[in-house]
Amino acid sequence: MKLFTAASAASVLAMTAGAAFAEPKAEVMHWWTSGGEAKSVAVLQEEFAARGGSWTDMPVAGGGGDAAMTALRARALSGNPPTAVQLKGPAIQEWYEEGVLADISDVAEAQGWADVLPAQLAEHMKCDGHWCAAPVNVHRVNWIWANADILESNGIEMPTTWEEFNAAAEKLKAAGVTPLAHGGQSWQDATVFETVVLGLGGPEFYQQALVDLDEEALTSDTMKQVFDEMRVLRGYVDDNFSGREWNLATAMVMNGEAAFQIMGDWAKGEFVAAGKVPGEDFLCAPTPGEGYLYNVDSFAMFEVEGEDAKEGQALLAELIVGPSFQETFNLNKGSIPVRTDVSLDKFDMCAQKSSEDMQADAQNGSLLPSYAHGMALRGAQAGAITDVVTAHFNSDMSSEEAVEQLAAAVANSM
Ligand code: BGC
């Protein structure tokens, strides 16, 4: 029996198990192309390679993923979808309804996902009761980032109300500092808008307006106040904001060219990738008001032919939810692990705050899906709202006109 070496045992096994030993392969479509994002996705590529996988990268630049989703539709229409795609929120179920998503329940059950994922977030990963996506993280959307030196030298504290924010911005403007770094792309306008809806209206109003699409909420005085504040914020951005990518807006805060940015915590990934330290170089605080807007990145696997591709999908799903990846990836990405059993010891004060608030908000019913990042609504409804938000931000449309257009656009999109 001694003659039967480990190597030959492995090859006999490989022969008998046949296809199960195919080399795992994956073509992965994502939109993680900024500094912090690229560092984060590299963690997955390395873990995949370490397990014998071969990865074909399919990055589609463009924050928020609009360009990636257009590329995905083109690939899927031509009958040749990537094996794994960064996909989130109700878009997962929309693709499932097209009959093109693979069932990854085998991996999810073998790895005990149900025991380590918060139930509310796990629901987004299910299609007709089975697992159809693997969650990567929890990004919080309602954050303000600030340049610590600028605030200090102008005698400004991190604002805790929108009034305080406006007062700080006026002071900065008078001192010749751009108050708000912003990129004029519709998803960035939507990102700011939803934090104002939450902040001025409160969690219940946010739910009614941007999750339930309640007409009364959409046309309410509160919504008019939200558009009033959007008009005020428009006065705080620099002249070159149109079309700017979000990470360039983050760089403005980093380099002292602007004081604040309202953006999800992928912005922190940029600060950290540039060696900046929270609490020293930059500050983080939730946008004024209560509640937590979550944005969970996840990957869905598309139905593909070939054992190697299927092996690749199973391996990716296993790694993505695995504790080691969840820690390293999220340290780079700015988000927190979606698994509840990963220690946050190595994470910074912003991540700790995110995690504490998430737990408290989950208890209070104020842990809410981000509409701007595709967690709350189907594509048509979300797109209808964003069109109005952007049209308002880039014109002199009144708040009255904006709420009318908002209600009409939502009604037309149903
Ligand atoms: C994604 C993040 C990404 C950001 C900017 C968000 O929608 O969830 O992972 O970093 O867009 O591209």
Coordinates of C-alpha atoms and ligand atoms in Angstrom, one line a residue:
M1 CA 0.0 0.0 0.0
K2 CA 3.0 2.3 0.6
L3 CA 3.6 2.4 -3.1
F4 CA 0.3 4.2 -3.5
T5 CA 1.6 7.7 -3.0
A6 CA -0.3 10.8 -2.1
A7 CA 0.1 12.2 -5.6
S8 CA -1.2 9.1 -7.3
A9 CA -4.1 8.9 -4.8
A10 CA -5.0 12.5 -5.8
S11 CA -4.9 11.7 -9.5
V12 CA -7.0 8.6 -9.1
L13 CA -9.5 10.6 -7.1
A14 CA -9.4 13.3 -9.8
M15 CA -10.1 10.7 -12.5
T16 CA -13.0 9.1 -10.6
A17 CA -14.5 12.4 -9.5
G18 CA -14.0 13.6 -13.0
A19 CA -15.5 17.0 -13.6
A20 CA -15.6 17.9 -9.9
F21 CA -11.9 18.6 -10.2
A22 CA -12.2 21.1 -13.0
E23 CA -10.2 24.2 -12.5
P24 CA -12.5 26.9 -11.1
K25 CA -12.9 29.8 -13.6
A26 CA -14.7 33.0 -13.3
E27 CA -15.3 36.1 -15.4
V28 CA -16.3 38.7 -12.9
M29 CA -18.1 41.9 -13.8
H30 CA -17.9 44.8 -11.3
W31 CA -17.5 48.6 -11.1
W32 CA -14.7 48.7 -8.6
T33 CA -12.1 50.8 -10.4
S34 CA -11.2 53.7 -8.0
G35 CA -8.1 53.4 -5.8
G36 CA -9.9 52.0 -2.7
E37 CA -12.2 49.9 -4.7
A38 CA -9.4 48.3 -6.8
K39 CA -7.5 47.4 -3.7
S40 CA -10.6 45.8 -2.3
V41 CA -11.4 43.6 -5.3
A42 CA -7.8 42.6 -5.5
V43 CA -8.3 40.8 -2.2
L44 CA -10.9 38.5 -3.8
Q45 CA -8.8 37.9 -6.9
E46 CA -5.9 36.8 -4.6
E47 CA -8.0 34.5 -2.5
F48 CA -9.5 33.0 -5.7
A49 CA -6.1 32.4 -7.2
A50 CA -4.8 30.9 -4.0
R51 CA -7.5 28.3 -4.3
G52 CA -6.5 27.5 -7.8
G53 CA -9.0 29.7 -9.6
S54 CA -8.4 31.6 -12.8
W55 CA -10.1 35.0 -12.8
T56 CA -11.0 37.1 -15.9
D57 CA -11.5 40.6 -14.8
M58 CA -14.4 42.6 -16.3
P59 CA -14.3 46.0 -14.7
V60 CA -16.7 48.6 -16.0
A61 CA -15.7 52.1 -14.8
G62 CA -18.4 54.4 -13.5
G63 CA -19.4 55.0 -9.9
G64 CA -22.7 53.7 -8.7
G65 CA -22.6 51.0 -11.4
D66 CA -24.9 52.5 -14.1
A67 CA -22.4 51.8 -16.9
A68 CA -21.8 48.3 -15.5
M69 CA -25.5 47.5 -15.6
T70 CA -25.7 48.7 -19.2
A71 CA -22.8 46.5 -20.1
L72 CA -24.5 43.5 -18.3
R73 CA -27.7 44.0 -20.3
A74 CA -25.8 43.9 -23.5
R75 CA -23.9 40.7 -22.5
A76 CA -27.0 39.0 -21.2
L77 CA -29.0 39.9 -24.4
S78 CA -26.3 38.4 -26.6
G79 CA -26.6 35.2 -24.5
N80 CA -23.2 35.4 -23.1
P81 CA -23.4 36.8 -19.5
P82 CA -20.3 36.9 -17.2
T83 CA -20.2 34.1 -14.7
A84 CA -20.4 36.5 -11.7
V85 CA -21.8 40.0 -11.5
Q86 CA -21.8 42.7 -8.9
L87 CA -25.5 43.0 -8.5
K88 CA -27.6 44.2 -5.7
G89 CA -31.0 44.9 -4.2
P90 CA -34.2 44.2 -6.3
A91 CA -32.1 44.0 -9.5
I92 CA -31.2 40.5 -8.3
Q93 CA -34.8 39.4 -8.3
E94 CA -35.4 41.2 -11.6
W95 CA -32.6 39.2 -13.2
Y96 CA -33.9 36.1 -11.5
E97 CA -37.3 36.6 -13.1
E98 CA -35.6 36.6 -16.5
G99 CA -34.6 33.0 -15.6
V100 CA -30.8 33.6 -15.9
L101 CA -29.5 33.4 -12.3
A102 CA -27.9 30.3 -10.8
D103 CA -29.1 28.8 -7.5
I104 CA -26.2 29.0 -5.0
S105 CA -28.1 27.4 -2.1
D106 CA -25.7 24.4 -1.9
V107 CA -22.8 26.7 -0.9
A108 CA -25.0 28.9 1.3
E109 CA -26.3 26.0 3.2
A110 CA -22.9 24.2 3.5
Q111 CA -21.4 27.5 4.8
G112 CA -24.3 28.2 7.2
W113 CA -25.0 31.7 5.8
A114 CA -28.4 31.9 7.5
D115 CA -26.7 31.8 10.9
V116 CA -24.2 34.6 10.3
L117 CA -26.1 37.1 8.2
P118 CA -28.7 39.6 9.6
A119 CA -32.1 38.4 8.5
Q120 CA -33.2 41.7 6.9
L121 CA -30.1 41.8 4.7
A122 CA -30.2 38.1 3.9
E123 CA -33.6 38.5 2.4
H124 CA -32.1 40.6 -0.5
M125 CA -30.0 37.5 -1.4
K126 CA -33.0 35.2 -1.9
C127 CA -35.1 34.4 -5.0
D128 CA -38.2 32.4 -4.5
G129 CA -36.9 31.2 -1.2
H130 CA -33.5 30.0 -2.4
W131 CA -30.1 31.8 -2.3
C132 CA -29.3 33.6 -5.5
A133 CA -26.6 36.2 -4.4
A134 CA -23.6 36.3 -2.1
P135 CA -23.3 39.5 0.1
V136 CA -20.0 41.2 0.5
N137 CA -20.4 44.0 2.9
V138 CA -22.7 46.7 4.4
H139 CA -22.0 50.2 3.2
R140 CA -23.7 53.0 5.0
V141 CA -24.9 55.8 2.6
N142 CA -25.8 58.6 4.9
W143 CA -22.4 59.9 5.9
I144 CA -20.7 63.3 5.8
W145 CA -16.9 63.4 5.3
A146 CA -14.9 66.4 6.2
N147 CA -11.4 67.8 6.0
A148 CA -10.4 68.1 9.6
D149 CA -8.0 71.0 9.1
I150 CA -10.5 73.1 7.2
L151 CA -13.1 72.7 9.9
E152 CA -10.7 73.5 12.6
S153 CA -9.2 76.5 11.0
N154 CA -12.6 77.9 10.3
G155 CA -13.9 77.1 13.8
I156 CA -16.5 74.7 12.6
E157 CA -17.8 71.5 14.3
M158 CA -19.3 68.6 12.4
P159 CA -22.9 69.6 11.8
T160 CA -25.7 67.7 13.5
T161 CA -28.6 69.4 11.8
W162 CA -29.2 70.6 8.3
E163 CA -29.4 74.1 9.6
E164 CA -26.0 73.7 11.1
F165 CA -24.7 72.3 7.9
N166 CA -26.0 75.3 6.0
A167 CA -24.6 77.7 8.5
A168 CA -21.2 76.0 8.3
A169 CA -21.3 76.1 4.5
E170 CA -22.2 79.8 4.5
K171 CA -19.2 80.5 6.7
L172 CA -16.9 78.5 4.5
K173 CA -18.2 80.1 1.4
A174 CA -17.5 83.6 2.9
A175 CA -14.0 82.4 3.7
G176 CA -13.5 81.4 0.1
V177 CA -13.7 77.6 0.7
T178 CA -15.9 75.3 -1.5
P179 CA -18.2 73.9 1.1
L180 CA -19.4 70.8 -0.7
A181 CA -17.4 68.5 -3.0
H182 CA -19.9 66.9 -5.4
G183 CA -19.8 65.1 -8.6
G184 CA -22.7 66.1 -10.9
Q185 CA -23.8 62.6 -11.9
S186 CA -27.4 61.6 -11.4
W187 CA -26.6 58.8 -8.9
Q188 CA -24.6 61.2 -6.8
D189 CA -27.4 63.8 -6.8
A190 CA -29.7 60.9 -5.7
T191 CA -27.3 59.9 -3.0
V192 CA -27.4 63.4 -1.5
F193 CA -31.2 63.6 -2.0
E194 CA -31.9 60.4 -0.1
T195 CA -29.9 61.6 2.9
V196 CA -31.9 64.8 3.0
V197 CA -35.2 62.9 2.7
L198 CA -34.1 60.8 5.7
G199 CA -32.7 63.7 7.6
L200 CA -35.5 66.2 7.2
G201 CA -38.4 63.7 7.0
G202 CA -37.2 61.0 9.4
P203 CA -37.1 57.2 8.9
E204 CA -40.9 56.8 8.7
F205 CA -41.2 59.5 6.0
Y206 CA -38.3 58.0 4.1
Q207 CA -40.0 54.6 4.2
Q208 CA -43.3 56.1 2.9
A209 CA -41.7 58.2 0.2
L210 CA -38.8 56.2 -1.2
V211 CA -39.7 52.6 -0.3
D212 CA -43.6 52.6 -0.4
L213 CA -43.8 55.4 -3.0
D214 CA -46.8 56.8 -1.2
E215 CA -48.2 59.7 -3.3
E216 CA -49.1 61.8 -0.3
A217 CA -45.5 61.6 1.0
L218 CA -44.1 62.3 -2.4
T219 CA -46.1 65.5 -2.8
S220 CA -46.0 66.6 0.9
D221 CA -44.7 69.8 2.4
T222 CA -41.8 67.8 3.8
M223 CA -40.8 66.7 0.3
K224 CA -40.9 70.4 -0.8
Q225 CA -38.6 71.2 2.1
V226 CA -36.3 68.5 0.9
F227 CA -36.1 70.1 -2.6
D228 CA -35.6 73.5 -0.9
E229 CA -32.6 72.1 0.8
M230 CA -31.3 70.5 -2.4
R231 CA -31.5 74.0 -4.0
V232 CA -29.5 75.4 -1.0
L233 CA -26.9 72.6 -1.4
R234 CA -26.6 73.3 -5.1
G235 CA -25.3 76.7 -4.0
Y236 CA -22.4 75.1 -2.1
V237 CA -20.8 73.1 -4.9
D238 CA -18.0 74.5 -7.1
D239 CA -18.5 75.5 -10.8
N240 CA -16.8 72.4 -12.2
F241 CA -19.0 69.8 -10.5
S242 CA -20.8 68.5 -13.7
G243 CA -19.9 64.9 -14.5
R244 CA -17.2 64.6 -11.9
E245 CA -16.6 61.1 -10.6
W246 CA -17.2 60.6 -6.8
N247 CA -13.6 59.7 -6.0
L248 CA -12.4 63.0 -7.5
A249 CA -14.9 64.8 -5.2
T250 CA -13.4 62.8 -2.3
A251 CA -9.9 63.8 -3.4
M252 CA -11.1 67.5 -3.2
V253 CA -11.9 67.0 0.5
M254 CA -8.6 65.1 1.0
N255 CA -6.5 67.8 -0.6
G256 CA -8.2 70.7 1.1
E257 CA -10.0 71.9 -2.0
A258 CA -13.4 71.5 -0.3
A259 CA -14.7 71.0 3.2
F260 CA -17.4 68.3 3.0
Q261 CA -18.6 65.4 0.9
I262 CA -22.0 63.6 1.3
M263 CA -21.3 60.1 0.2
G264 CA -21.4 56.5 1.3
D265 CA -18.5 55.0 3.1
W266 CA -16.8 53.8 -0.1
A267 CA -15.4 57.4 0.2
K268 CA -13.5 56.2 3.3
G269 CA -11.9 53.5 1.2
E270 CA -10.4 56.4 -0.8
F271 CA -9.1 58.3 2.2
V272 CA -7.6 55.1 3.7
A273 CA -6.0 54.1 0.4
A274 CA -4.3 57.5 0.4
G275 CA -3.0 56.9 3.9
K276 CA -5.4 59.4 5.6
V277 CA -6.4 58.7 9.2
P278 CA -10.0 59.1 10.5
G279 CA -10.3 61.5 13.4
E280 CA -7.0 63.2 12.3
D281 CA -7.0 64.0 8.6
F282 CA -10.7 63.5 8.0
L283 CA -13.8 63.3 10.0
C284 CA -16.9 61.1 9.5
A285 CA -20.4 61.6 10.9
P286 CA -23.8 60.4 9.9
T287 CA -25.7 63.1 7.9
P288 CA -28.0 65.1 10.2
G289 CA -31.1 63.2 11.4
E290 CA -31.9 59.7 12.5
G291 CA -31.7 56.4 10.7
Y292 CA -29.3 54.3 8.7
L293 CA -29.4 53.8 4.9
Y294 CA -27.8 50.6 3.9
N295 CA -26.3 49.5 0.7
V296 CA -25.2 45.9 0.5
D297 CA -22.9 44.9 -2.3
S298 CA -23.4 41.4 -3.5
F299 CA -22.6 39.1 -6.4
A300 CA -25.1 37.0 -8.4
M301 CA -24.0 34.1 -10.5
F302 CA -25.4 33.8 -14.0
E303 CA -26.4 30.4 -15.4
V304 CA -23.5 29.3 -17.5
E305 CA -22.2 26.1 -19.2
G306 CA -19.2 24.2 -18.1
E307 CA -18.0 22.5 -14.9
D308 CA -15.1 24.9 -14.6
A309 CA -17.4 27.9 -14.6
K310 CA -19.7 26.3 -12.1
E311 CA -16.8 25.4 -9.8
G312 CA -15.7 29.0 -10.1
Q313 CA -19.1 30.3 -9.1
A314 CA -19.2 28.0 -6.0
L315 CA -15.7 29.0 -5.0
L316 CA -16.4 32.7 -5.4
A317 CA -19.6 32.4 -3.3
E318 CA -17.8 30.6 -0.6
L319 CA -14.9 33.0 -0.5
I320 CA -17.1 36.1 -0.6
V321 CA -19.0 35.3 2.5
G322 CA -15.9 33.7 4.2
P323 CA -14.8 35.4 7.4
S324 CA -11.2 36.2 6.2
F325 CA -12.3 37.9 3.0
Q326 CA -15.0 39.8 4.8
E327 CA -12.5 41.3 7.2
T328 CA -9.7 42.2 4.7
F329 CA -12.0 43.3 1.9
N330 CA -14.0 45.6 4.2
L331 CA -10.9 47.1 5.8
N332 CA -10.1 48.4 2.3
K333 CA -13.5 49.1 1.1
G334 CA -14.7 51.4 3.8
S335 CA -17.7 49.2 4.6
I336 CA -18.3 46.7 7.4
P337 CA -18.6 43.0 7.2
V338 CA -22.1 41.7 6.5
R339 CA -21.3 38.7 8.7
T340 CA -22.2 39.3 12.3
D341 CA -19.4 37.1 13.7
V342 CA -16.4 39.0 12.3
S343 CA -14.5 41.0 15.0
L344 CA -14.3 44.7 14.3
D345 CA -11.1 45.1 16.4
K346 CA -9.0 46.1 13.4
F347 CA -11.7 48.5 12.1
D348 CA -11.6 52.3 12.6
M349 CA -13.9 54.6 14.5
C350 CA -16.2 55.2 11.4
A351 CA -16.7 51.5 10.9
Q352 CA -17.4 51.0 14.6
K353 CA -19.9 53.7 14.6
S354 CA -21.5 52.2 11.5
S355 CA -21.8 48.9 13.2
E356 CA -23.3 50.3 16.4
D357 CA -25.8 52.4 14.6
M358 CA -26.8 49.6 12.3
Q359 CA -27.6 47.4 15.3
A360 CA -29.5 50.2 17.1
D361 CA -31.4 51.2 13.9
A362 CA -32.3 47.5 13.2
Q363 CA -34.0 47.5 16.6
N364 CA -35.8 50.8 16.0
G365 CA -37.1 50.0 12.5
S366 CA -34.9 52.7 11.1
L367 CA -32.4 50.5 9.2
L368 CA -33.6 51.4 5.7
P369 CA -32.6 50.4 2.2
S370 CA -30.9 53.0 0.0
Y371 CA -33.0 53.9 -3.0
A372 CA -30.1 55.7 -4.7
H373 CA -27.9 52.5 -4.6
G374 CA -30.6 50.2 -5.8
M375 CA -31.6 48.6 -2.6
A376 CA -35.1 49.9 -2.2
L377 CA -36.9 49.9 -5.6
R378 CA -36.9 48.3 -8.9
G379 CA -34.9 49.9 -11.7
A380 CA -37.8 51.7 -13.4
Q381 CA -39.1 53.4 -10.2
A382 CA -35.7 54.3 -8.9
G383 CA -34.8 55.7 -12.3
A384 CA -38.0 57.8 -12.4
I385 CA -37.2 59.4 -9.1
T386 CA -33.5 60.1 -10.0
D387 CA -34.5 61.8 -13.3
V388 CA -36.5 64.3 -11.4
V389 CA -33.9 64.8 -8.6
T390 CA -31.3 65.5 -11.3
A391 CA -33.5 67.7 -13.4
H392 CA -34.3 69.8 -10.3
F393 CA -30.7 70.0 -9.2
N394 CA -29.5 71.2 -12.6
S395 CA -32.2 73.8 -13.3
D396 CA -34.2 76.5 -11.5
M397 CA -37.2 74.2 -11.1
S398 CA -39.3 75.1 -8.0
S399 CA -39.8 72.7 -5.2
E400 CA -43.6 72.7 -6.0
E401 CA -42.9 71.7 -9.6
A402 CA -40.4 69.1 -8.4
V403 CA -42.9 67.3 -6.2
E404 CA -45.5 67.3 -8.9
Q405 CA -43.0 65.9 -11.4
L406 CA -41.9 63.3 -8.8
A407 CA -45.4 62.0 -8.2
A408 CA -46.1 61.9 -11.9
A409 CA -42.8 60.2 -12.8
V410 CA -43.4 57.5 -10.1
A411 CA -46.9 56.9 -11.3
N412 CA -45.8 56.5 -14.9
S413 CA -43.1 54.0 -13.9
M414 CA -45.5 51.5 -12.3
Ligands
BGC1 C1 -21.4 50.5 -4.6 C2 -20.0 50.6 -4.0 C3 -19.2 51.5 -4.9 C4 -19.9 52.8 -5.2 C5 -19.1 53.7 -6.1 C6 -22.0 51.9 -4.9 O1 -23.3 51.7 -5.5 O2 -22.3 49.8 -3.8 O3 -19.4 49.4 -3.8 O4 -17.9 51.7 -4.3 O5 -21.1 52.6 -5.8 O6 -18.9 53.2 -7.3

